[in-house]
PDB file of C-alpha atoms in Angstrom:
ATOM      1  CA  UNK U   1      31.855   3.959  13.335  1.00 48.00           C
ATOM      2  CA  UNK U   2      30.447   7.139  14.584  1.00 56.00           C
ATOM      3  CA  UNK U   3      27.795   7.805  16.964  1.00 61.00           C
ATOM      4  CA  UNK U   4      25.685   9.225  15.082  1.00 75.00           C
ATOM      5  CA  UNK U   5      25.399   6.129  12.455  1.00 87.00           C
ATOM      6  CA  UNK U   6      21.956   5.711  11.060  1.00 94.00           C
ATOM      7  CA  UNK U   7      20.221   2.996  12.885  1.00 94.00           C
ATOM      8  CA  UNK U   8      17.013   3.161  10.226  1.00 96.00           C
ATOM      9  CA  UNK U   9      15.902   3.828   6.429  1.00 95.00           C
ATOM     10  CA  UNK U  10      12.560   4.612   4.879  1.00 94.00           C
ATOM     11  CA  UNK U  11      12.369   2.950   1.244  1.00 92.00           C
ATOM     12  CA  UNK U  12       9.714   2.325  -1.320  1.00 85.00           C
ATOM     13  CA  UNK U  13       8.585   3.930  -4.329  1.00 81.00           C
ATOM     14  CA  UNK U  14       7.549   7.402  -5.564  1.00 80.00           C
ATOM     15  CA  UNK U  15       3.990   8.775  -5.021  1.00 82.00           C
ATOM     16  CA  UNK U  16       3.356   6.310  -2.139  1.00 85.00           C
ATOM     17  CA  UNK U  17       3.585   8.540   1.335  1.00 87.00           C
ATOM     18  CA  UNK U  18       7.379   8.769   2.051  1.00 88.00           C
ATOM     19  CA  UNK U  19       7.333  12.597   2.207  1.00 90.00           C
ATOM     20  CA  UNK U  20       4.242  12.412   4.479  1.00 91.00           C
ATOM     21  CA  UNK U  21       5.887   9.815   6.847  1.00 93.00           C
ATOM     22  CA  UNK U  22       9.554  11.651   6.196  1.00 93.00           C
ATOM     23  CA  UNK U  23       7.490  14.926   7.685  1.00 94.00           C
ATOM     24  CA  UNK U  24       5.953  12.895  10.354  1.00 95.00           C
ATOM     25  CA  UNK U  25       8.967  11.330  11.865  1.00 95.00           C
ATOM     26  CA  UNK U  26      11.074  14.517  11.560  1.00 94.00           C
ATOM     27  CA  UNK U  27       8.476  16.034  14.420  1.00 96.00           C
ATOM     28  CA  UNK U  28       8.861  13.377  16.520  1.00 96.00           C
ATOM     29  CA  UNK U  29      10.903  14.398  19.265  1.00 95.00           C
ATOM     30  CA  UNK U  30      13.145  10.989  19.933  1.00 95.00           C
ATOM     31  CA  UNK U  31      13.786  10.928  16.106  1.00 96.00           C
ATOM     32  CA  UNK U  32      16.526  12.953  14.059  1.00 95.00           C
ATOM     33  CA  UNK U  33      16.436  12.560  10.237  1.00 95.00           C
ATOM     34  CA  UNK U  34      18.955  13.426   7.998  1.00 93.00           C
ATOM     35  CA  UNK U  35      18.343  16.393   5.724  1.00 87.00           C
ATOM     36  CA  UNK U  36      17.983  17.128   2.751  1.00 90.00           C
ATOM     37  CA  UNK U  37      15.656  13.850   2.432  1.00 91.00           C
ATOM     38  CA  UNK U  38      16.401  11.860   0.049  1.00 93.00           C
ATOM     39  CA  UNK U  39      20.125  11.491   0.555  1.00 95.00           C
ATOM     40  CA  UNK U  40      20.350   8.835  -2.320  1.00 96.00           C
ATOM     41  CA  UNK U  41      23.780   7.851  -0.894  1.00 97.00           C
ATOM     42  CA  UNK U  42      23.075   3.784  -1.491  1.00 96.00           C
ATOM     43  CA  UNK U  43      22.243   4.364  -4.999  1.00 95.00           C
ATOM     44  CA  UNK U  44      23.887   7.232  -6.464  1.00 95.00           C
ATOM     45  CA  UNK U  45      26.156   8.988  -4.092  1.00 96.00           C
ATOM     46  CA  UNK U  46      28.031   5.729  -2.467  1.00 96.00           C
ATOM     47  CA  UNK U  47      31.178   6.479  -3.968  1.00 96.00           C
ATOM     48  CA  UNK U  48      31.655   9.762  -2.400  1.00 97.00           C
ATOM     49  CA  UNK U  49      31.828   7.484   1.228  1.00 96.00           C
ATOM     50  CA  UNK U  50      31.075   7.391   4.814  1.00 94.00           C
ATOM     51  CA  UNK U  51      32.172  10.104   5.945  1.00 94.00           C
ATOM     52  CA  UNK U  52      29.935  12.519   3.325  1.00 95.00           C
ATOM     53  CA  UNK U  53      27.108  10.274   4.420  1.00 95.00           C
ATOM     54  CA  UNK U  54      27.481  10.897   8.000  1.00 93.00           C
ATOM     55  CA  UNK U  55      28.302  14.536   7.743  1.00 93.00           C
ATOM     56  CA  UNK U  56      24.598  14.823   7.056  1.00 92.00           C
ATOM     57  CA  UNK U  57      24.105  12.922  10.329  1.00 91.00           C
ATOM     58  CA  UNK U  58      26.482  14.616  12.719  1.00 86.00           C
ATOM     59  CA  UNK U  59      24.142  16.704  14.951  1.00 86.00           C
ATOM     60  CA  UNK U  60      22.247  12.966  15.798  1.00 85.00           C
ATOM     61  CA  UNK U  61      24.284  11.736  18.878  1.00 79.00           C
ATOM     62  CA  UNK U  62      21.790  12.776  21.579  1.00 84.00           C
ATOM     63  CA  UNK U  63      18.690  10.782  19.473  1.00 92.00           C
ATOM     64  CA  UNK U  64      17.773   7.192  20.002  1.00 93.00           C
ATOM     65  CA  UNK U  65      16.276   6.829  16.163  1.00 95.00           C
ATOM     66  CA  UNK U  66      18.800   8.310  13.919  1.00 95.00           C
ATOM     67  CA  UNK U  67      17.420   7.786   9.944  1.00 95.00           C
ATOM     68  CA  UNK U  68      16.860   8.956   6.501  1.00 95.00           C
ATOM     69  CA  UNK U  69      14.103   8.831   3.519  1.00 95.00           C
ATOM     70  CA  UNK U  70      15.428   7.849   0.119  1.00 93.00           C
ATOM     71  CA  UNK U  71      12.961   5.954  -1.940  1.00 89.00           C
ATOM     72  CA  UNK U  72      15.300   4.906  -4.526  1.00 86.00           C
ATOM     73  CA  UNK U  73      16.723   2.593  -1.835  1.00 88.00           C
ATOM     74  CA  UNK U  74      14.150   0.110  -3.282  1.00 81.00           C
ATOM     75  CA  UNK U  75      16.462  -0.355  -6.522  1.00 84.00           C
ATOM     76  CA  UNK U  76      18.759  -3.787  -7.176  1.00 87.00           C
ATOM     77  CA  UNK U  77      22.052  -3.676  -4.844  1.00 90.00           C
ATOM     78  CA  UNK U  78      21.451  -1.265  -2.431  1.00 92.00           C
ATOM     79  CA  UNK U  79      20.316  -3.708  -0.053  1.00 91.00           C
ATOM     80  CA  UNK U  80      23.884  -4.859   0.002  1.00 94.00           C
ATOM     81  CA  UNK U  81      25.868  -2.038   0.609  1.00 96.00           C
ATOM     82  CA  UNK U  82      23.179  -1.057   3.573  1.00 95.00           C
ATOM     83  CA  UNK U  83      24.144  -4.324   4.826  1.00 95.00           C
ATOM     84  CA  UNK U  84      27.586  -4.201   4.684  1.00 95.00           C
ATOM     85  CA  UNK U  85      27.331  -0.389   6.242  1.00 95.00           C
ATOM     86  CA  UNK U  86      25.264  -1.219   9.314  1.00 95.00           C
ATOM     87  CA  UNK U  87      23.753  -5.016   9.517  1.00 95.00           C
ATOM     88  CA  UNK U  88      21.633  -3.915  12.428  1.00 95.00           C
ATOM     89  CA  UNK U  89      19.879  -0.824  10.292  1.00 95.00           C
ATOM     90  CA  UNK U  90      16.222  -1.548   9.851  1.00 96.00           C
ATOM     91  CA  UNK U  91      14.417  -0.712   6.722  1.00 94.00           C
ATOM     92  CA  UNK U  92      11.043   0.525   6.477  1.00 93.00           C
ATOM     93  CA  UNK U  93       9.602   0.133   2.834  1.00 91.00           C
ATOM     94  CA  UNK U  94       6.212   2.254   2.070  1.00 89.00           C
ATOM     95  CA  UNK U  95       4.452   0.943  -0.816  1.00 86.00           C
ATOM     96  CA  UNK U  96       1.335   1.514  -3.077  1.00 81.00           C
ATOM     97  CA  UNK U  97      -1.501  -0.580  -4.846  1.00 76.00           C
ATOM     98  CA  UNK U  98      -0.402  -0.214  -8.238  1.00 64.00           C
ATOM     99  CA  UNK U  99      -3.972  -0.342  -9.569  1.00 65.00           C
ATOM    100  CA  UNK U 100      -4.857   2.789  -7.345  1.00 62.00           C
TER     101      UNK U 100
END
């Protein structure tokens, strides 16, 4: 795989922070993110492949935290095909108190 292969995700739901945290991370200097956010390649764009994905992801080599923000990536079978594209990619799922 390329260099520049995602080696994080940001998940959840809508209306709980990821836009904060995607704005956040995006000024930290050690961490590239993907743009546009919210990629949705798990979940609705899988079938156009890899190599779309990573296009979004090519200017990443020189960062150790290479990532994107989709909150969708909460939804039934995605977890599987992030799996079988990187095993190693951690997933960071921001949540909300329903009652709130």
């Amino acid at each position: 795989m390329a260099d520049h292969i995602p080696n994080f995700l940001v998940a959840g739901v809508q209306k709980a922070g990821t836009t904060w945290l995607y704005h956040l991370l995006k000024a930290h200097p050690d961490v590239y993110l993907a743009t546009p956010k919210e990629l949705h390649f798990f979940d609705r764009h899988y079938a156009r492949g890899a190599d779309w994905y990573l296009s979004h992801l090519r200017m990443a080599r020189s960062y150790p935290a290479v990532g994107e923000v989709t909150p969708a990536y909460a939804l039934p079978g995605v977890a599987e095909r992030i799996a079988d594209f990187n095993p190693g990619m951690r997933i960071v799922f921001i949540l909300r108190n329903p009652v709130d």
